[in-house]
């Protein structure tokens, strides 16, 4: 009797030991503020209940220093198993082979990629190899202050509005002096994704098709930049030095000091939190010849090439970002980022009819169909962005003409591109 | 005399007013932050900001972590810096000045650049995501060693000599003769170390991973990364995170102000 | 001392510094030396570093962004140290008056900003200096003046940063000067009074030489600190507008962690180190002339 009990006990202990030994721990890195982190925790909890043999440890820090931490972990030989990477940095990570090629895994599990918005998938690949799955694919929008339009007696523009319509509206909306000054549009130099639409509409682009040559050192680009500068001088656009922080921009917008601004999905979130702000969204206006200038941005979640738990990481990645929509549904329920997939149900979950902007789902669909434009992302993006924005800032600060500034920046940018 | 008071009053006002205003903002409800930002009078006293800080993050855990790390480091720094400072000031051994010069030289390298090699060492030691990763290197303070050395240099040699004549060994001279003189400077070192460790951001960012190990600076950074910064919550977070140092300062005030002074005496 | 005693003392010396030296070797010496080797390489932090010799240093000297950051940092250092030391000494001299009442209150108030972290200070001042809603501009408008674009104009951003830095550190150096002033023998002043010396003469002939060791300490530590400014500028202005407040250490961070050029960033750090070292050595040499011992 005793011996049987002993054997039972030993077996039970061994089984427990084996089970706990089999419990896999995955490290999942992402950025966010406390609200966003809460959403990720919910998703992790959902995954862990469905997979009791896996523990997912979140590694979350604020966005500003996230990639520095990620790089330190990788350099230090302790990469997370699953990690989210901003598309601006992604090409560098990919070319340095920090991420696993998941193309064979996609093929093996017959993942149906057709439901993803193509813009998002484009950012995850190099050639036809996939190194991650998209997260938070969304366009930039032109956000309009409905009250200021009403007060000026102006109707909201249609979706296919053009640059000339936009400037005319901005001129009508800008008025006043000093403390009561109102502007038509926020001219910001926050990033290339805020500036490139203006150049795309003139048929210009940052790089050539192969993304090996810097192609903005042109008279057309210089002319456009001078045009923007003139609008700032005229008082129609805000000076890029006046609103340097995104919260200052939101403040101006919500206090009816500026009628239009370019924003992202996160901007919409922030505006919804401010009481009494009614706003609409539109695509970014192009020209008749080049109507599609609305920037599309996506981020990527991938598996580290150094992970020792490839199978478990892949299962988690599929849950998080796969077309089975398990993770995506939870993201949509939190209503923080628009769907990465072209799916009615997801849009239904995300869109909140009780909050502005109206018609976000159909407008995003129109943008995806007609007005979207991908960023020419590549290795060295962040450095090129800094060099280019420096040149632009010189122009807006009256320190150089646009053509001179572009000519000065061109060889420096080309040097970054030439580096293998 | 009157001009002196006027100048001092202006100086005190300039130093205190911003901090007071931050304090007041923390007590304003969010709507008032924009509608009534300049008023030093509170229309409504709201603790909402403070509650929000604790609600959206496990701030009390961050607090505890920071407290543990700070206390451990401070104790360690006091012991090691006093000992090394005394040795560099009063004991003769070959290579003393060279070693000290090397110590000082490392103060001139920005910590951002030594971050990655230090991380690699921590990984080798298996200390990533452990509070020890911040405590163990935190026990060494080159600045603290410098401070204590400068102080011990100002203590007249006669005391040492008298003790030697009495037959006191190095340890007894250190503990019974030198350290009693150092009270002010040790109080200063305590406050400065607490300030440095409490407010460290970059190294905790990189060495700690899990939420449960996070320090206050990391928690505070999470609030700052919102596009819609809620200034009252941010100010509340600032106040809560600096409160302990403020208390430490108020307690050690007298000693500190004397101690900081003495550190500057000898070149 | 006898040889035996000398040996014992030397051994105890090593014992007393051993915890520091051990930690120093592992956590300071090794990373600092590694960083030097990294500066001789091209490293994106993901793949293995690639040796490039002194190419990074060569590239650095023709990099206009580097020189811009250098200029920003040098201007910041010059003015924040110059103004800061002057202000601290001035306040200390006013407080060095035994007949002054509430001296403790004034001393503590002026010292208070020192204890808050640079990040907290920057956050508070970001709000105060806000062009539109900041209380400083509000006061200016009340007085009938125009708002000043403190941290959003290329003209005013660096001065604003300097102002905040001086505000934060003034108390610390003031207290050092206060103690030095207390150490000046009263008899010297009395003798000068009898000779009919006026205040300025008393200051330059008596006060200044007597407190010179403290002045030297304050100058050296302030310069070392000012060259490494990072948190304040990152939070207050993020290096803007138009990179007018981008400092050297910020550039190190940007190149090391955002542009995947850790080797280049390390070379910058070593150039910075060389500059600080030269400045400190120069001060030490010059100090023999004006620092009274």
GROMACS .gro file of C-alpha atoms in nm, chain B residues 12 50 56 63 75-76 117 150 161 219 225 237 239 245 253 263:
model
   16
  432UNK     CA    1   1.405   8.271  -0.369
  470UNK     CA    2  -0.253   6.161  -0.830
  476UNK     CA    3  -0.274   5.347  -1.479
  483UNK     CA    4   0.839   5.321  -0.598
  495UNK     CA    5   2.485   5.240   0.172
  496UNK     CA    6   2.742   5.083  -0.057
  537UNK     CA    7   2.958   4.697  -2.322
  570UNK     CA    8   3.882   6.627  -0.113
  581UNK     CA    9   4.998   6.181   1.335
  639UNK     CA   10   0.721   5.471  -1.513
  645UNK     CA   11   0.510   5.946  -2.438
  657UNK     CA   12   0.405   6.195  -1.131
  659UNK     CA   13   0.601   6.533  -0.752
  665UNK     CA   14   1.436   6.311  -0.219
  673UNK     CA   15   1.949   7.014   0.507
  683UNK     CA   16   3.407   6.972  -0.046
   0.00000   0.00000   0.00000
